[in-house]
Amino acid sequence: MEIQNNRVLLRGKALQDFSGPGLSRLKVERRWLRWQLAVDRTSRYKGLSKPEARELARELARLVDVHEEESARRARQMALEMLRDGLSRELEELLTWRDRVEDFFLKAQSTSRWIARDQLKELLSERPDLSTLLHHPSADLEDALSETEVEALRSVRAPIWTRRARVNKLIEANELAARKDFLDRIEKSPLTTEQARAVIRLDNRVQVVAAAGSGKTSVMVARAAYAVMRGFVPAERILVLAFNASAAKELQERIAARFKAAGIDSTGLHASTFHAFGLSVIGQATGRKPRLAPWLESGRDLEKVERIVDQLRDEAPAFRLKWDLFRLLFAKVGERDADWWDPATKVVGHRTFRGETVRSAGEKAIADFLFLCNVNYEYERPYAHDVASPDHSQYRPDFYYPDVDLWHEHWAVGADGRVPAEFVGYEAGMEWKREIHQTFGTALLETTWGEILDEHGLEDFAAQLRRHGLSLDTVIDDPDRHMPGAQPVKNADLSMLIRTFMSHVKSNSLDRTKLRSAIASLPMGPARYRAQMFADLYWQVHDRWQGELAAHGYVDFEDMLIEASRALDRGAAISTYDMVLVDEFQDSSSARARLVGSLVHGEHKYLMTVGDDWQSIYRFAGSDMGVMTDFERWFGKGETLKLETTFRSSQEITDVASAFVSKNPRQIPKSVTAAQGPSGTPVRLARIAASDLNRPEPELAEAVATYLTSVSTRLAAGQIAPGPNGGLTIDVLGRYGFESDLLPRRPPPGIDVQFRTVHAAKGLEADYVLIPRLVGGTVGFPSLIDSDPLLDLVMPNPDPFPFGEERRLFYVALTRARREVAILTVVGRESPFVVELMAGGLVTLVGEIASGEAGSGLPPTPCPKCGQGLLRERTGRHGVFVGCTRFPTCTFTRNRGDIAVGVPPF
């Protein structure tokens, strides 16, 4: 026997050769007391000693292992060759694709052009199907590939969007350095780094969120100039959209001037209003450019609604009745909790037209209806019989009609026939009262809140009164009669609500079915009934409005924008623009956003919007903050960049304004820094004592004059540095136009004083800002008029944050100031904004309070219960105590503490 080259040779009658699988035929075994080598257990080679047998067994085992390893190697090699053969097509495509990707990124770096999202998506659309290769489960895949193929596979497996971000970062750094001269000279002042980045990041969808005074217009001008200068987009294929003609004109002129200064040709670059552009699109699509309704061109749309309402009231008694009922009785239903306290009766509740205080909104609706119908009634008159007992005080039914000896109970029962769960024992009380009337044989009329808020609830109520012998005037006979108590909503205010509602209905392409569905989603109760009643009125005005448009071939803003979008979507009009820049984007309606989306639909379109959601203040004109906060839903994925350096206000003003407005979680967060740093004065607040809280205007006017004189005196004394023209500009910013009456006829010398509403002041600035009337109330700041929940029915993204838009309006007022903000309020009528500012330590209290409750030395302390009112001294049966200024809405009280505080003068 010999072992050679991993083979076993046995010599006998014939030579036997064992190798590979044949080795398994050999086995060393013990036979009795001797060791031998057996072949297939049929032939044996004897004579092995024990050591020889062990050595031979080990050697045979080694030979078997060698054979198995070689077999496994050959099998693996064959498998890899088969695997490679099966992937040959994909391997070839892998290398080609790797080269394509490398060329793509190398070209981007060599041309130093930002890689837009659409460019990478287009590249990825050409990617071959490498699914088998990329997702092959074999752990030996890389062993089957060459080194080049392995590197290509690893490259392709790496996230390509991450690589884009890395390459874009290099491109941005290179461009910031290479284009420094351009970025320093395209505007009068060099662009900041955050502005320059917004210019260079030429992505398909970019939203620039710009803080007040952060130079957003500079970014728009520079971005357009950069695109033209680099040859990325021709000037004639760039469109700038603004919200009014003056803004569009200003942008056009600024673009022309700055392009010329930079040696760039701006020929063909067009700045337009949305409305002018929309009309041109429709003209292109139809061959007839429509005409905007003349009442819209002249800004008389609200007057048009009022005229339509007057026509409908004259023509249709049913409309007149429903309009007057809604305006008088239901316009404020559910607006607020109890807001009145009668010192004579000690009743906390709702004030009626007649001037009394009732306990519930339902009782107010009935009392006001009775007043309008000239029905003689008494509220909570003691019952004719003494029924007081240990368990019950003397019975006082809700209403009594002395002319017909009729008692009336109005039950807190909803449309579902149920009493609110929190009214424990209420149903037992209902039964007790019914039994009282049965016992004494007195007539009882019963109504429920659910019945009154039914479509024919008041008609049925009036019919019941007539059956009992009462005579009722028709409400529409004299709906504007003198009312000694609460005042109803004015026709103009309701018309404004109709117009605002219309803007959102049209912008969001709502019809009767969709609105009906939205109303049906409301819970049964006052809100749903009120919405149904309002919708019926609205559609009648809407139909008349549309009829007058059609009769004269006119269009309105919303219909025009929607039609222009449809024309672009269906290809009836073709957009010739590759880059669209939109100014003041926070003021966009859904219709405007849809038009923008249609303009940039398709590949390789570049959209940049610039705006500040913190300054979204035109909800009444149809704007929808959601087009900013839900940017990606409207326009697809993109970048959101922020301009957080303001060049207008001091850091003190900036911090106060930002802290106040940014509490709304639905807004886009920003961290705003003032370029001038903490060089200004704190925001200052003066609380003015008024002899009549309902008419504090005389004292406020005096305080305005005092403040203006103070500024003038400090300027003359050299305590204040003059402006560039040698004087100072002061804007007095009111929530309402009537506040202009607070200004003195002749301002002090050295200062230029202008009154503006806060809405009108948007986009403007002054050295000093005075907010002269930050008070609470229906016509206060925040306004309780412009926040009707009906608007939430027609907005896809209603803002649920309390007074969200009013808070943004206040932010706009604060951020108009370059140097200083001063605020006036009235003791006892402080706005909840005042309370919040004071509670947060955001204002410095100044001025002197001459008399009244504040003269007691009670410091301005926010109410710990509601947080919206201040504590004030009151006198009750047990002496002096402290209560909330929002009483009766807030009923917090506590003992008077000894707290004294002094405040500096203006």
PDB file of N, CA and C in Angstrom, residues 508 589-591 593-594 597 624 626-628 630-636 796-797:
ATOM      1  N   ASN A 508     -61.673  77.539  -2.479  1.00  0.00           N
ATOM      2  CA  ASN A 508     -61.561  76.102  -2.217  1.00  0.00           C
ATOM      3  C   ASN A 508     -62.523  75.268  -3.049  1.00  0.00           C
ATOM      4  N   SER A 589     -54.347  82.932  -1.019  1.00  0.00           N
ATOM      5  CA  SER A 589     -55.550  82.122  -0.844  1.00  0.00           C
ATOM      6  C   SER A 589     -55.300  80.758  -1.473  1.00  0.00           C
ATOM      7  N   SER A 590     -56.225  79.851  -1.255  1.00  0.00           N
ATOM      8  CA  SER A 590     -56.111  78.536  -1.892  1.00  0.00           C
ATOM      9  C   SER A 590     -56.135  78.676  -3.408  1.00  0.00           C
ATOM     10  N   ALA A 591     -56.933  79.629  -3.915  1.00  0.00           N
ATOM     11  CA  ALA A 591     -57.014  79.827  -5.366  1.00  0.00           C
ATOM     12  C   ALA A 591     -55.677  80.311  -5.922  1.00  0.00           C
ATOM     13  N   ALA A 593     -52.719  79.774  -4.585  1.00  0.00           N
ATOM     14  CA  ALA A 593     -51.784  78.657  -4.480  1.00  0.00           C
ATOM     15  C   ALA A 593     -52.021  77.657  -5.603  1.00  0.00           C
ATOM     16  N   ARG A 594     -53.282  77.428  -5.947  1.00  0.00           N
ATOM     17  CA  ARG A 594     -53.583  76.497  -7.038  1.00  0.00           C
ATOM     18  C   ARG A 594     -53.032  77.021  -8.363  1.00  0.00           C
ATOM     19  N   GLY A 597     -49.368  76.454  -8.416  1.00  0.00           N
ATOM     20  CA  GLY A 597     -49.083  75.046  -8.655  1.00  0.00           C
ATOM     21  C   GLY A 597     -49.241  74.664 -10.118  1.00  0.00           C
ATOM     22  N   ASP A 624     -55.095  82.090   3.292  1.00  0.00           N
ATOM     23  CA  ASP A 624     -55.087  80.839   4.045  1.00  0.00           C
ATOM     24  C   ASP A 624     -53.648  80.526   4.434  1.00  0.00           C
ATOM     25  N   GLY A 626     -52.441  78.096   5.647  1.00  0.00           N
ATOM     26  CA  GLY A 626     -52.072  76.711   5.386  1.00  0.00           C
ATOM     27  C   GLY A 626     -51.247  76.520   4.129  1.00  0.00           C
ATOM     28  N   VAL A 627     -51.302  77.473   3.171  1.00  0.00           N
ATOM     29  CA  VAL A 627     -50.490  77.303   1.969  1.00  0.00           C
ATOM     30  C   VAL A 627     -49.008  77.443   2.292  1.00  0.00           C
ATOM     31  N   MET A 628     -48.699  78.075   3.437  1.00  0.00           N
ATOM     32  CA  MET A 628     -47.305  78.118   3.880  1.00  0.00           C
ATOM     33  C   MET A 628     -46.975  76.952   4.796  1.00  0.00           C
ATOM     34  N   ASP A 630     -48.386  74.153   5.053  1.00  0.00           N
ATOM     35  CA  ASP A 630     -48.505  72.866   4.351  1.00  0.00           C
ATOM     36  C   ASP A 630     -47.927  72.979   2.938  1.00  0.00           C
ATOM     37  N   PHE A 631     -46.782  73.616   2.846  1.00  0.00           N
ATOM     38  CA  PHE A 631     -46.167  73.910   1.545  1.00  0.00           C
ATOM     39  C   PHE A 631     -45.980  72.645   0.707  1.00  0.00           C
ATOM     40  N   GLU A 632     -45.479  71.580   1.317  1.00  0.00           N
ATOM     41  CA  GLU A 632     -45.204  70.357   0.554  1.00  0.00           C
ATOM     42  C   GLU A 632     -46.486  69.713   0.037  1.00  0.00           C
ATOM     43  N   ARG A 633     -47.568  69.828   0.798  1.00  0.00           N
ATOM     44  CA  ARG A 633     -48.832  69.254   0.317  1.00  0.00           C
ATOM     45  C   ARG A 633     -49.300  69.970  -0.942  1.00  0.00           C
ATOM     46  N   TRP A 634     -49.040  71.248  -1.040  1.00  0.00           N
ATOM     47  CA  TRP A 634     -49.456  72.023  -2.203  1.00  0.00           C
ATOM     48  C   TRP A 634     -48.516  71.846  -3.392  1.00  0.00           C
ATOM     49  N   PHE A 635     -47.211  71.804  -3.136  1.00  0.00           N
ATOM     50  CA  PHE A 635     -46.263  71.919  -4.242  1.00  0.00           C
ATOM     51  C   PHE A 635     -45.247  70.789  -4.332  1.00  0.00           C
ATOM     52  N   GLY A 636     -45.293  69.851  -3.407  1.00  0.00           N
ATOM     53  CA  GLY A 636     -44.328  68.764  -3.439  1.00  0.00           C
ATOM     54  C   GLY A 636     -43.123  69.061  -2.557  1.00  0.00           C
ATOM     55  N   PRO A 796     -59.680  74.730   4.538  1.00  0.00           N
ATOM     56  CA  PRO A 796     -59.118  73.394   4.731  1.00  0.00           C
ATOM     57  C   PRO A 796     -58.190  73.303   5.927  1.00  0.00           C
ATOM     58  N   ASN A 797     -57.632  74.441   6.346  1.00  0.00           N
ATOM     59  CA  ASN A 797     -56.694  74.445   7.464  1.00  0.00           C
ATOM     60  C   ASN A 797     -57.039  75.551   8.450  1.00  0.00           C
TER      61      ASN A 797
END
